[in-house]
C-alpha atoms as a printed R data frame, in Angstrom:
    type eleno elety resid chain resno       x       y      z
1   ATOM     1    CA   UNK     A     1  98.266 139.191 28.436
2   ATOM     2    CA   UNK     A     2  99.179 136.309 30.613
3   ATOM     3    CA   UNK     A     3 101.567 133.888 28.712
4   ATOM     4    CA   UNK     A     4 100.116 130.093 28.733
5   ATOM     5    CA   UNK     A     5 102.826 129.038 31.381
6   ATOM     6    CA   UNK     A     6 101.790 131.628 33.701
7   ATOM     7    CA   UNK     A     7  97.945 130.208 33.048
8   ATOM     8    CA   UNK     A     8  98.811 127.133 33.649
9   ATOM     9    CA   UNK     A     9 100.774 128.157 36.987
10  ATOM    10    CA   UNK     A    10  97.690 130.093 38.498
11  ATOM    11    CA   UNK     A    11  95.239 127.491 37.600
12  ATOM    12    CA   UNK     A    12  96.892 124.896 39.320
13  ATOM    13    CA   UNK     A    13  97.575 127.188 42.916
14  ATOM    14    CA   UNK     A    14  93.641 127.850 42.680
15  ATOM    15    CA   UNK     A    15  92.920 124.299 41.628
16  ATOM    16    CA   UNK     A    16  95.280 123.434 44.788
17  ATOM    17    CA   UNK     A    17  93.663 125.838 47.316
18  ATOM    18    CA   UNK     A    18  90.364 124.718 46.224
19  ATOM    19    CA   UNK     A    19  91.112 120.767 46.721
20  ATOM    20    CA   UNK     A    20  92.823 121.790 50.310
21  ATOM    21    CA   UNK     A    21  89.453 123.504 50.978
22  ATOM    22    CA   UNK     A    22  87.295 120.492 50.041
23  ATOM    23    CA   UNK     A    23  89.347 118.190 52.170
24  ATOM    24    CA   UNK     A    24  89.493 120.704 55.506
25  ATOM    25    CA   UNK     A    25  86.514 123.041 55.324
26  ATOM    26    CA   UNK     A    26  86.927 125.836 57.111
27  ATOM    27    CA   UNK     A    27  89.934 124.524 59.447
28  ATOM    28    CA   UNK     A    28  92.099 125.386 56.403
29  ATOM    29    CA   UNK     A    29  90.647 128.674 56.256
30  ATOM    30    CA   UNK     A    30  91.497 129.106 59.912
31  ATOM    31    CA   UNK     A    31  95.451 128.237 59.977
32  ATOM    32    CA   UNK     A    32  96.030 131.283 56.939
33  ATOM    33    CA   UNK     A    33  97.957 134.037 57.239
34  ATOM    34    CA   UNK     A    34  98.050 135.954 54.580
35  ATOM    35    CA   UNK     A    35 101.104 138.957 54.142
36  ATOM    36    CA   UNK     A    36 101.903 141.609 51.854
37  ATOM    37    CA   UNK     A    37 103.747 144.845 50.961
38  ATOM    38    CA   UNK     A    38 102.386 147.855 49.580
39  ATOM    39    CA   UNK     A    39 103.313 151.567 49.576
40  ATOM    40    CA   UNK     A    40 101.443 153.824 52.052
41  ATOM    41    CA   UNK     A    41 100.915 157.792 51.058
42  ATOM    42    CA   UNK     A    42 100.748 159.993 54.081
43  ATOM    43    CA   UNK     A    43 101.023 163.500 55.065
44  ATOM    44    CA   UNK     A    44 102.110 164.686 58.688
45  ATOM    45    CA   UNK     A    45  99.581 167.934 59.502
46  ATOM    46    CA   UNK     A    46 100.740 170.688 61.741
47  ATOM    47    CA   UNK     A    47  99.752 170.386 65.041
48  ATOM    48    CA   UNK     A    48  97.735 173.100 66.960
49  ATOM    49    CA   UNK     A    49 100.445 173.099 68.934
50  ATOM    50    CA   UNK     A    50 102.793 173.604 66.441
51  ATOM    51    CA   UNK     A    51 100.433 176.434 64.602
52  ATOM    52    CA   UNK     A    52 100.337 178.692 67.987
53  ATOM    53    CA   UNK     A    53 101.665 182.074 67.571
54  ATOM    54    CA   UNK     A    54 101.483 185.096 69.379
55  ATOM    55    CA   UNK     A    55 100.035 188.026 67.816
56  ATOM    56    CA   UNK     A    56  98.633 192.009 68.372
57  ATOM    57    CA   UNK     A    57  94.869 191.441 69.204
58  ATOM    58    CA   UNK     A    58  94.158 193.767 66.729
59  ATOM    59    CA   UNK     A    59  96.676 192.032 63.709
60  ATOM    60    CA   UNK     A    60  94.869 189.877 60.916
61  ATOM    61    CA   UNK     A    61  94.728 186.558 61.151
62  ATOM    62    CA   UNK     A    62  97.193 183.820 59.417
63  ATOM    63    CA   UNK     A    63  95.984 182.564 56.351
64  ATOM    64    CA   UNK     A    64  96.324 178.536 56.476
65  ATOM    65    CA   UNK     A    65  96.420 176.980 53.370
66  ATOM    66    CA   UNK     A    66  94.401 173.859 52.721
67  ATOM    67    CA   UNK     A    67  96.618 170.862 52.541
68  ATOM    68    CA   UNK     A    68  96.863 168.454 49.539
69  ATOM    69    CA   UNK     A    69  98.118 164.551 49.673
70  ATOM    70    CA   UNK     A    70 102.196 164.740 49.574
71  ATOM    71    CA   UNK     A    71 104.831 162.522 47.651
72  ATOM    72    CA   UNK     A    72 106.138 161.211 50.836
73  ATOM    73    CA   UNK     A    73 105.285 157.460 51.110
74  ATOM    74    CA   UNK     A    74 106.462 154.601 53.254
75  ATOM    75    CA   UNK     A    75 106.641 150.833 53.093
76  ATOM    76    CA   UNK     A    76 103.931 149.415 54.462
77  ATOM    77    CA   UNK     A    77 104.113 145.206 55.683
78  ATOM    78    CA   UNK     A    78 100.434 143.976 56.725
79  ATOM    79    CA   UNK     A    79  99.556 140.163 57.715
80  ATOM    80    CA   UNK     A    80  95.861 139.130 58.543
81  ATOM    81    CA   UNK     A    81  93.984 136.393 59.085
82  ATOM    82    CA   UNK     A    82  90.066 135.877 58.100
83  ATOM    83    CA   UNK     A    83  89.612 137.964 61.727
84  ATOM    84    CA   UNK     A    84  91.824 140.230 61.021
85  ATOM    85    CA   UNK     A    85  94.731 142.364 61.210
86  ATOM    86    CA   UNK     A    86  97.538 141.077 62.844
87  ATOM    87    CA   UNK     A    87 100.593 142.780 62.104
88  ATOM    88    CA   UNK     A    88 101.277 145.700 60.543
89  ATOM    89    CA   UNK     A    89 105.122 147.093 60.064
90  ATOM    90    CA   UNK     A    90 106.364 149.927 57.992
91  ATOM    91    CA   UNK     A    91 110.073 150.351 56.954
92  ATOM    92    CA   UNK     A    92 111.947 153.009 58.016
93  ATOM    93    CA   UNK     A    93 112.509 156.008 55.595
94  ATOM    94    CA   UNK     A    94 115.354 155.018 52.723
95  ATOM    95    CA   UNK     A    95 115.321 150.755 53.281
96  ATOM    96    CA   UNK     A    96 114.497 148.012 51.200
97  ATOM    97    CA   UNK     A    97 112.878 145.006 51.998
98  ATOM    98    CA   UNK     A    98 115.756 141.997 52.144
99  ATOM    99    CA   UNK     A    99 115.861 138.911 53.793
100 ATOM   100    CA   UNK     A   100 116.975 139.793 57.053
101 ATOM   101    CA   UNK     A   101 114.098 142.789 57.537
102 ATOM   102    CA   UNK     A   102 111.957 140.332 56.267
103 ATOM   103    CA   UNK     A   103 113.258 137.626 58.567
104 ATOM   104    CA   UNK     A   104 113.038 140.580 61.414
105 ATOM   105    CA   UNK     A   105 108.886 141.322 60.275
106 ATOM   106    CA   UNK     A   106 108.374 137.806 60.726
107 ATOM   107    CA   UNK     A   107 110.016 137.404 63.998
108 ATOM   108    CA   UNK     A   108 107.414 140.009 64.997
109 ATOM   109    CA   UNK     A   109 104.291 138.553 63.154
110 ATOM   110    CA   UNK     A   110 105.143 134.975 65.008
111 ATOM   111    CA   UNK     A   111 104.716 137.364 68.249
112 ATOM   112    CA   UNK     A   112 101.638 139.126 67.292
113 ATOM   113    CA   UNK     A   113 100.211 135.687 66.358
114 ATOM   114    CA   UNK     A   114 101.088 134.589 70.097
115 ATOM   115    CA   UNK     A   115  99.241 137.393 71.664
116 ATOM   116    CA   UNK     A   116  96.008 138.147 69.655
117 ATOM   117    CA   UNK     A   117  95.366 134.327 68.425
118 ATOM   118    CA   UNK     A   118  96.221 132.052 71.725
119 ATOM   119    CA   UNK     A   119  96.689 128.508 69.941
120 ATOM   120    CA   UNK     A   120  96.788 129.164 66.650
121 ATOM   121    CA   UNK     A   121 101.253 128.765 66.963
122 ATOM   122    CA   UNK     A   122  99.998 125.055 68.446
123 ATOM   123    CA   UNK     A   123  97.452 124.708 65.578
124 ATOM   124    CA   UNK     A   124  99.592 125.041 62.945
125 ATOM   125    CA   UNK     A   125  99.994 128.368 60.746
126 ATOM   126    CA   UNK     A   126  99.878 128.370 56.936
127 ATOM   127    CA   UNK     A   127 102.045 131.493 55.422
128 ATOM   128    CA   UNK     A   128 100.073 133.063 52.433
129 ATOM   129    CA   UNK     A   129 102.720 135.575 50.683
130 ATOM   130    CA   UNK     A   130 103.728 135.960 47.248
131 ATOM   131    CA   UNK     A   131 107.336 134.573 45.959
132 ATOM   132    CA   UNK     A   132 109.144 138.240 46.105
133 ATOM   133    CA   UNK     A   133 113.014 137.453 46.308
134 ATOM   134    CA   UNK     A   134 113.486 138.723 49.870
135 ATOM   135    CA   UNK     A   135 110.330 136.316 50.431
136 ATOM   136    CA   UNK     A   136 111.803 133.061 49.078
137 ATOM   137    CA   UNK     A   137 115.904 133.099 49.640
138 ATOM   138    CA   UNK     A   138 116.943 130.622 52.114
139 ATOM   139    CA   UNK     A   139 117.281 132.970 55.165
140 ATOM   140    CA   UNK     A   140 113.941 133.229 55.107
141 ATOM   141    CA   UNK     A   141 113.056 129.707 54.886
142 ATOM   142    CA   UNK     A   142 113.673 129.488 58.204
143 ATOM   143    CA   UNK     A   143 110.150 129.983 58.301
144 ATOM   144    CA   UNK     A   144 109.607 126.057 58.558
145 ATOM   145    CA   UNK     A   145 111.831 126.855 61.753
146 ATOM   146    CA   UNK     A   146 108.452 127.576 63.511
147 ATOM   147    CA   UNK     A   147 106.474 124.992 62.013
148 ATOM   148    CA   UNK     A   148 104.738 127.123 59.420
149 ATOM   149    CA   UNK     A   149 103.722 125.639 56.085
150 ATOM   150    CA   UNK     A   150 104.346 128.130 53.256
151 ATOM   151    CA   UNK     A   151 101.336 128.674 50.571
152 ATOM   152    CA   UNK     A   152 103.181 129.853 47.500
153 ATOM   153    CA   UNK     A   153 101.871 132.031 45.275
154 ATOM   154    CA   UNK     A   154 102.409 131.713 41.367
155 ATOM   155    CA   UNK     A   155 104.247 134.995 40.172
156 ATOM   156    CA   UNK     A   156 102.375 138.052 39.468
157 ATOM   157    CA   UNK     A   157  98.716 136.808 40.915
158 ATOM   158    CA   UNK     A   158  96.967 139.781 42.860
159 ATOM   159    CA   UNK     A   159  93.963 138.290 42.174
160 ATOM   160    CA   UNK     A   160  94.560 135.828 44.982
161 ATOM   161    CA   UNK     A   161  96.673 138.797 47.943
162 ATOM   162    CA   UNK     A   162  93.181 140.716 48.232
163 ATOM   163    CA   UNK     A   163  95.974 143.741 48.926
164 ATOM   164    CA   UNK     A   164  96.759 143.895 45.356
């Protein structure tokens, strides 16, 4: 259960998107980006390649085993906008997400926004992310370095990163 300060923080982000919304329309709808972390499952399958082995023509064949889902998992760091994906960066094996990789993803996003959305650096680009500590610390308030507006998000509140 949400306690009342926590209420009354998500009430008034929502109550702020919603005025933003009635004053721009859709324009404000166009200038979000929207980021967030999650943890990716994944399983690397042999190869045919790799499964190749020489063998009597008359010797049985290999039994293969049917795979299941491993433990391994990797840090996954997606941004999109409402046409779609436009980053997506995973974290090497073993790191944590800190201000300077987070400074680094951004670097990157600023260049994917570039190439797949000509004009949208010139338009003006609102950052949708939630206020994680490597999100917030100064270093990575250099964000209003490239002229981004920041769209905070009160603590805890998946209901408003769809990715939650």
């Amino acid at each position: 259960m949400l306690a009342d300060e926590r209420k009354t923080k998500r009430l008034g982000s929502a109550l702020s998107f919603l005025e933003r919304y009635s004053n721009e329309g859709d324009d404000f709808l166009s200038h979000i980006v929207t980021g967030d972390e999650t943890w990716v499952a994944y399983v690397t399958p042999e190869s045919k390649q790799q499964s190749l082995e020489w063998r009597h023509s008359s010797s049985p064949r290999k039994v293969k085993f049917k795979q299941t889902i491993s433990a391994q998992k990797i840090m996954c760091t997606m941004f999109w906008d409402r046409k779609g994906v436009l980053k997506v960066d995973f974290l090497t094996r073993g790191d944590m997400i800190n201000a300077a990789a987070y400074c680094a993803t951004l670097q990157k996003l600023r260049r994917a926004i570039q190439n797949k959305r000509r004009g949208m650096l010139s338009a003006g680009v609102a950052l949708l992310h939630d206020n994680a500590r490597p999100h917030t610390t100064n270093r990575t308030e250099d964000i209003t370095s490239f002229g981004w507006e920041q769209l905070g998000l009160p603590p805890y509140s998946s209901d408003l990163a769809p990715s939650d």
